[in-house]
Amino acid sequence: MTTTETEEKNAAPGDGTGAGMIEWLGWTIQKNEMVDATASALRTACQKVLAVEDAWASMDMKTLDIESTVSRFRIKHRGDMKDQTLNTYEQRFRQTVDMYGKWLAGDQTWKPTQRKRTVRQPPSNGPTSTTSAPATPTATEPTPSKVDLPPQPGMITYPFPIRPGMQGQITLPEDLSVKESKRIAAFISALAFEDEAQPLAIEARRYDDE
């Protein structure tokens, strides 16, 4: 067992070291502080980026030269990783270092922003009145500004042309499996309003060939 492996194994979440940060991500899963998939994706990215450092396990993350580490990571993997993958790993590494630093300092804002689910109201089954009540003057409230939420870890949005002059987007997991891609393709085919049977038949034959 190498020195780095020993330090990583013996690290504690509060060490403030590279190994401590990796151990901290595991701690967030055990304590239900972060979703398992999110923490695992961050941990994979951090291990990839930190691997360019000879003694990354014992490095002080509070004084780490992030720009230098990221630069050497990009140079090392420029030929064997796609630009999108490099960008994703860099973004996750920077995010983790920032969160870990805040957690070490006792800053409760370290947790990543969670997407809120919209609850739809069930339709009313009662009769509706066609007579509207007189409008009550109310104070004009400012229109809330749009808030751009950060991309969900592990997901990538791909643009694709639907027809001339129309382009759509689809967000998929970074590690999409063949089985999942087939389910998505079949689902999209089922959404078509015209020539629905033909695409499904073609899709079925393609799966049989595979």
mmCIF file of C-alpha atoms in Angstrom:
data_model
loop_
_atom_site.group_PDB
_atom_site.id
_atom_site.type_symbol
_atom_site.label_atom_id
_atom_site.label_comp_id
_atom_site.label_asym_id
_atom_site.label_seq_id
_atom_site.Cartn_x
_atom_site.Cartn_y
_atom_site.Cartn_z
ATOM 1 C CA MET A 1 0.000 0.000 0.000
ATOM 2 C CA THR A 2 1.408 3.377 -1.018
ATOM 3 C CA THR A 3 1.732 6.394 1.275
ATOM 4 C CA THR A 4 -1.140 8.144 -0.533
ATOM 5 C CA GLU A 5 -3.398 5.105 -0.147
ATOM 6 C CA THR A 6 -2.558 4.904 3.572
ATOM 7 C CA GLU A 7 -3.298 8.601 4.095
ATOM 8 C CA GLU A 8 -6.561 8.304 2.178
ATOM 9 C CA LYS A 9 -7.618 5.302 4.251
ATOM 10 C CA ASN A 10 -6.797 7.001 7.567
ATOM 11 C CA ALA A 11 -8.256 10.389 6.655
ATOM 12 C CA ALA A 12 -11.124 12.004 8.563
ATOM 13 C CA PRO A 13 -13.706 14.400 7.082
ATOM 14 C CA GLY A 14 -12.437 17.316 9.143
ATOM 15 C CA ASP A 15 -8.739 16.939 8.205
ATOM 16 C CA GLY A 16 -8.930 19.662 5.581
ATOM 17 C CA THR A 17 -6.747 17.576 3.273
ATOM 18 C CA GLY A 18 -7.425 16.099 -0.163
ATOM 19 C CA ALA A 19 -8.091 12.702 1.391
ATOM 20 C CA GLY A 20 -10.241 14.380 4.028
ATOM 21 C CA MET A 21 -12.396 15.984 1.315
ATOM 22 C CA ILE A 22 -12.938 12.622 -0.376
ATOM 23 C CA GLU A 23 -13.833 11.093 3.006
ATOM 24 C CA TRP A 24 -16.171 14.046 3.672
ATOM 25 C CA LEU A 25 -18.154 13.284 0.508
ATOM 26 C CA GLY A 26 -18.707 9.760 1.815
ATOM 27 C CA TRP A 27 -19.755 11.244 5.154
ATOM 28 C CA THR A 28 -22.412 13.394 3.434
ATOM 29 C CA ILE A 29 -23.977 10.203 2.053
ATOM 30 C CA GLN A 30 -23.921 8.399 5.395
ATOM 31 C CA LYS A 31 -25.474 11.373 7.198
ATOM 32 C CA ASN A 32 -28.055 12.006 4.429
ATOM 33 C CA GLU A 33 -26.607 15.467 3.905
ATOM 34 C CA MET A 34 -26.353 14.949 0.151
ATOM 35 C CA VAL A 35 -27.994 12.651 -2.410
ATOM 36 C CA ASP A 36 -25.918 9.526 -3.015
ATOM 37 C CA ALA A 37 -25.718 10.030 -6.793
ATOM 38 C CA THR A 38 -24.675 13.669 -6.403
ATOM 39 C CA ALA A 39 -21.952 12.984 -3.832
ATOM 40 C CA SER A 40 -20.634 10.009 -5.815
ATOM 41 C CA ALA A 41 -20.385 12.102 -8.996
ATOM 42 C CA LEU A 42 -18.516 14.837 -7.120
ATOM 43 C CA ARG A 43 -16.159 12.300 -5.548
ATOM 44 C CA THR A 44 -15.304 10.743 -8.930
ATOM 45 C CA ALA A 45 -14.519 14.154 -10.412
ATOM 46 C CA CYS A 46 -12.355 15.181 -7.426
ATOM 47 C CA GLN A 47 -10.345 11.967 -7.532
ATOM 48 C CA LYS A 48 -9.707 12.441 -11.260
ATOM 49 C CA VAL A 49 -8.563 16.051 -10.866
ATOM 50 C CA LEU A 50 -6.501 15.522 -7.697
ATOM 51 C CA ALA A 51 -4.685 12.564 -9.267
ATOM 52 C CA VAL A 52 -2.390 15.013 -11.078
ATOM 53 C CA GLU A 53 -0.859 15.891 -7.688
ATOM 54 C CA ASP A 54 1.839 13.546 -6.362
ATOM 55 C CA ALA A 55 0.802 13.855 -2.714
ATOM 56 C CA TRP A 56 -2.823 14.948 -3.136
ATOM 57 C CA ALA A 57 -4.050 13.003 -0.100
ATOM 58 C CA SER A 58 -2.067 15.181 2.324
ATOM 59 C CA MET A 59 -2.516 18.503 0.509
ATOM 60 C CA ASP A 60 -4.177 21.349 2.410
ATOM 61 C CA MET A 61 -7.362 22.090 0.470
ATOM 62 C CA LYS A 62 -7.674 25.547 2.049
ATOM 63 C CA THR A 63 -4.415 26.684 0.429
ATOM 64 C CA LEU A 64 -4.608 24.596 -2.755
ATOM 65 C CA ASP A 65 -3.784 26.411 -6.006
ATOM 66 C CA ILE A 66 -6.973 25.382 -7.793
ATOM 67 C CA GLU A 67 -6.091 27.060 -11.089
ATOM 68 C CA SER A 68 -2.755 25.235 -11.314
ATOM 69 C CA THR A 69 -4.304 21.863 -10.451
ATOM 70 C CA VAL A 70 -7.148 22.263 -12.955
ATOM 71 C CA SER A 71 -4.754 23.422 -15.673
ATOM 72 C CA ARG A 72 -2.516 20.366 -15.278
ATOM 73 C CA PHE A 73 -5.571 18.098 -15.185
ATOM 74 C CA ARG A 74 -6.781 19.497 -18.528
ATOM 75 C CA ILE A 75 -3.337 19.132 -20.110
ATOM 76 C CA LYS A 76 -2.988 15.540 -18.917
ATOM 77 C CA HIS A 77 -6.396 14.373 -20.198
ATOM 78 C CA ARG A 78 -6.806 16.618 -23.248
ATOM 79 C CA GLY A 79 -6.334 13.671 -25.604
ATOM 80 C CA ASP A 80 -8.348 11.000 -23.797
ATOM 81 C CA MET A 81 -11.365 12.983 -22.492
ATOM 82 C CA LYS A 82 -13.956 14.991 -24.389
ATOM 83 C CA ASP A 83 -14.147 18.729 -23.726
ATOM 84 C CA GLN A 84 -17.607 18.281 -22.173
ATOM 85 C CA THR A 85 -16.217 15.711 -19.734
ATOM 86 C CA LEU A 86 -13.267 17.944 -18.839
ATOM 87 C CA ASN A 87 -15.627 20.858 -18.222
ATOM 88 C CA THR A 88 -17.924 18.712 -16.085
ATOM 89 C CA TYR A 89 -15.081 17.376 -13.923
ATOM 90 C CA GLU A 90 -13.629 20.857 -13.470
ATOM 91 C CA GLN A 91 -17.026 22.326 -12.483
ATOM 92 C CA ARG A 92 -17.664 19.541 -9.960
ATOM 93 C CA PHE A 93 -14.158 19.821 -8.509
ATOM 94 C CA ARG A 94 -14.454 23.576 -8.011
ATOM 95 C CA GLN A 95 -17.930 23.134 -6.496
ATOM 96 C CA THR A 96 -16.683 20.489 -4.057
ATOM 97 C CA VAL A 97 -13.665 22.515 -2.926
ATOM 98 C CA ASP A 98 -15.958 25.492 -2.292
ATOM 99 C CA MET A 99 -18.511 23.413 -0.343
ATOM 100 C CA TYR A 100 -15.810 21.646 1.669
ATOM 101 C CA GLY A 101 -14.190 24.942 2.636
ATOM 102 C CA LYS A 102 -17.513 26.328 3.831
ATOM 103 C CA TRP A 103 -18.248 23.139 5.788
ATOM 104 C CA LEU A 104 -14.853 23.300 7.506
ATOM 105 C CA ALA A 105 -15.588 26.921 8.462
ATOM 106 C CA GLY A 106 -19.002 25.991 9.898
ATOM 107 C CA ASP A 107 -20.863 27.858 7.143
ATOM 108 C CA GLN A 108 -24.316 26.254 6.852
ATOM 109 C CA THR A 109 -24.723 27.481 3.268
ATOM 110 C CA TRP A 110 -22.354 24.797 1.976
ATOM 111 C CA LYS A 111 -25.161 22.503 0.830
ATOM 112 C CA PRO A 112 -25.882 22.486 -2.938
ATOM 113 C CA THR A 113 -29.119 24.043 -4.169
ATOM 114 C CA GLN A 114 -31.892 21.476 -4.514
ATOM 115 C CA ARG A 115 -34.489 21.654 -7.259
ATOM 116 C CA LYS A 116 -37.995 22.162 -5.893
ATOM 117 C CA ARG A 117 -40.797 19.991 -7.223
ATOM 118 C CA THR A 118 -43.908 21.779 -8.461
ATOM 119 C CA VAL A 119 -47.124 20.362 -6.990
ATOM 120 C CA ARG A 120 -50.040 20.516 -9.398
ATOM 121 C CA GLN A 121 -53.450 21.316 -7.992
ATOM 122 C CA PRO A 122 -56.142 18.723 -8.865
ATOM 123 C CA PRO A 123 -58.928 20.001 -11.158
ATOM 124 C CA SER A 124 -62.122 21.042 -9.435
ATOM 125 C CA ASN A 125 -65.122 18.770 -10.038
ATOM 126 C CA GLY A 126 -67.669 21.287 -8.743
ATOM 127 C CA PRO A 127 -69.725 23.646 -10.926
ATOM 128 C CA THR A 128 -68.096 26.848 -12.000
ATOM 129 C CA SER A 129 -69.842 30.169 -11.903
ATOM 130 C CA THR A 130 -69.951 32.332 -15.039
ATOM 131 C CA THR A 131 -70.523 35.486 -12.972
ATOM 132 C CA SER A 132 -67.300 37.069 -11.844
ATOM 133 C CA ALA A 133 -67.138 38.969 -8.592
ATOM 134 C CA PRO A 134 -66.117 42.628 -8.695
ATOM 135 C CA ALA A 135 -62.379 42.978 -8.714
ATOM 136 C CA THR A 136 -60.877 44.160 -5.474
ATOM 137 C CA PRO A 137 -58.086 46.674 -5.960
ATOM 138 C CA THR A 138 -54.809 45.267 -4.762
ATOM 139 C CA ALA A 139 -51.337 46.650 -4.525
ATOM 140 C CA THR A 140 -49.165 45.911 -7.522
ATOM 141 C CA GLU A 141 -46.591 43.296 -6.648
ATOM 142 C CA PRO A 142 -43.244 43.165 -8.454
ATOM 143 C CA THR A 143 -42.828 40.291 -10.875
ATOM 144 C CA PRO A 144 -40.243 37.876 -9.471
ATOM 145 C CA SER A 145 -37.147 37.599 -11.603
ATOM 146 C CA LYS A 146 -36.231 34.314 -13.191
ATOM 147 C CA VAL A 147 -33.702 32.310 -11.191
ATOM 148 C CA ASP A 148 -31.349 30.086 -13.157
ATOM 149 C CA LEU A 149 -30.759 26.930 -11.152
ATOM 150 C CA PRO A 150 -27.372 25.207 -11.447
ATOM 151 C CA PRO A 151 -27.252 22.098 -13.672
ATOM 152 C CA GLN A 152 -28.054 18.905 -11.856
ATOM 153 C CA PRO A 153 -24.834 16.932 -11.229
ATOM 154 C CA GLY A 154 -24.495 13.929 -13.492
ATOM 155 C CA MET A 155 -26.817 15.345 -16.178
ATOM 156 C CA ILE A 156 -25.923 16.865 -19.571
ATOM 157 C CA THR A 157 -28.289 18.877 -21.820
ATOM 158 C CA TYR A 158 -27.982 18.089 -25.529
ATOM 159 C CA PRO A 159 -29.452 20.301 -28.304
ATOM 160 C CA PHE A 160 -30.879 18.498 -31.332
ATOM 161 C CA PRO A 161 -32.798 19.552 -34.488
ATOM 162 C CA ILE A 162 -36.467 18.461 -34.620
ATOM 163 C CA ARG A 163 -37.297 19.918 -38.032
ATOM 164 C CA PRO A 164 -36.010 22.837 -40.153
ATOM 165 C CA GLY A 165 -36.235 25.994 -38.071
ATOM 166 C CA MET A 166 -37.013 24.129 -34.825
ATOM 167 C CA GLN A 167 -34.501 22.855 -32.278
ATOM 168 C CA GLY A 168 -35.146 21.082 -28.976
ATOM 169 C CA GLN A 169 -33.140 20.037 -25.953
ATOM 170 C CA ILE A 170 -32.975 16.847 -23.918
ATOM 171 C CA THR A 171 -31.242 16.324 -20.588
ATOM 172 C CA LEU A 172 -29.742 12.880 -20.009
ATOM 173 C CA PRO A 173 -27.452 11.207 -17.453
ATOM 174 C CA GLU A 174 -23.741 11.457 -18.223
ATOM 175 C CA ASP A 175 -23.440 7.656 -17.955
ATOM 176 C CA LEU A 176 -26.595 6.791 -19.960
ATOM 177 C CA SER A 177 -26.843 3.037 -20.537
ATOM 178 C CA VAL A 178 -27.944 1.313 -23.759
ATOM 179 C CA LYS A 179 -31.056 -0.046 -22.044
ATOM 180 C CA GLU A 180 -32.054 3.428 -20.842
ATOM 181 C CA SER A 181 -31.483 4.948 -24.293
ATOM 182 C CA LYS A 182 -33.821 2.375 -25.842
ATOM 183 C CA ARG A 183 -36.548 3.161 -23.321
ATOM 184 C CA ILE A 184 -36.193 6.894 -24.000
ATOM 185 C CA ALA A 185 -36.326 6.350 -27.783
ATOM 186 C CA ALA A 186 -39.474 4.238 -27.468
ATOM 187 C CA PHE A 187 -41.092 6.842 -25.196
ATOM 188 C CA ILE A 188 -40.364 9.713 -27.603
ATOM 189 C CA SER A 189 -41.776 7.673 -30.507
ATOM 190 C CA ALA A 190 -44.991 7.177 -28.553
ATOM 191 C CA LEU A 191 -45.434 10.962 -28.266
ATOM 192 C CA ALA A 192 -45.824 11.477 -32.033
ATOM 193 C CA PHE A 193 -49.283 12.536 -33.308
ATOM 194 C CA GLU A 194 -48.795 11.477 -36.920
ATOM 195 C CA ASP A 195 -47.470 8.249 -38.457
ATOM 196 C CA GLU A 196 -47.224 6.823 -34.952
ATOM 197 C CA ALA A 197 -47.281 3.158 -35.956
ATOM 198 C CA GLN A 198 -44.488 3.434 -38.529
ATOM 199 C CA PRO A 199 -41.784 4.861 -36.190
ATOM 200 C CA LEU A 200 -42.650 2.319 -33.518
ATOM 201 C CA ALA A 201 -42.389 -0.522 -36.026
ATOM 202 C CA ILE A 202 -39.048 0.767 -37.291
ATOM 203 C CA GLU A 203 -37.824 1.160 -33.702
ATOM 204 C CA ALA A 204 -38.902 -2.421 -32.851
ATOM 205 C CA ARG A 205 -37.050 -3.830 -35.860
ATOM 206 C CA ARG A 206 -33.915 -1.898 -34.890
ATOM 207 C CA TYR A 207 -33.995 -3.383 -31.398
ATOM 208 C CA ASP A 208 -34.441 -6.884 -32.855
ATOM 209 C CA ASP A 209 -31.392 -6.357 -35.060
ATOM 210 C CA GLU A 210 -29.346 -5.337 -32.031
#
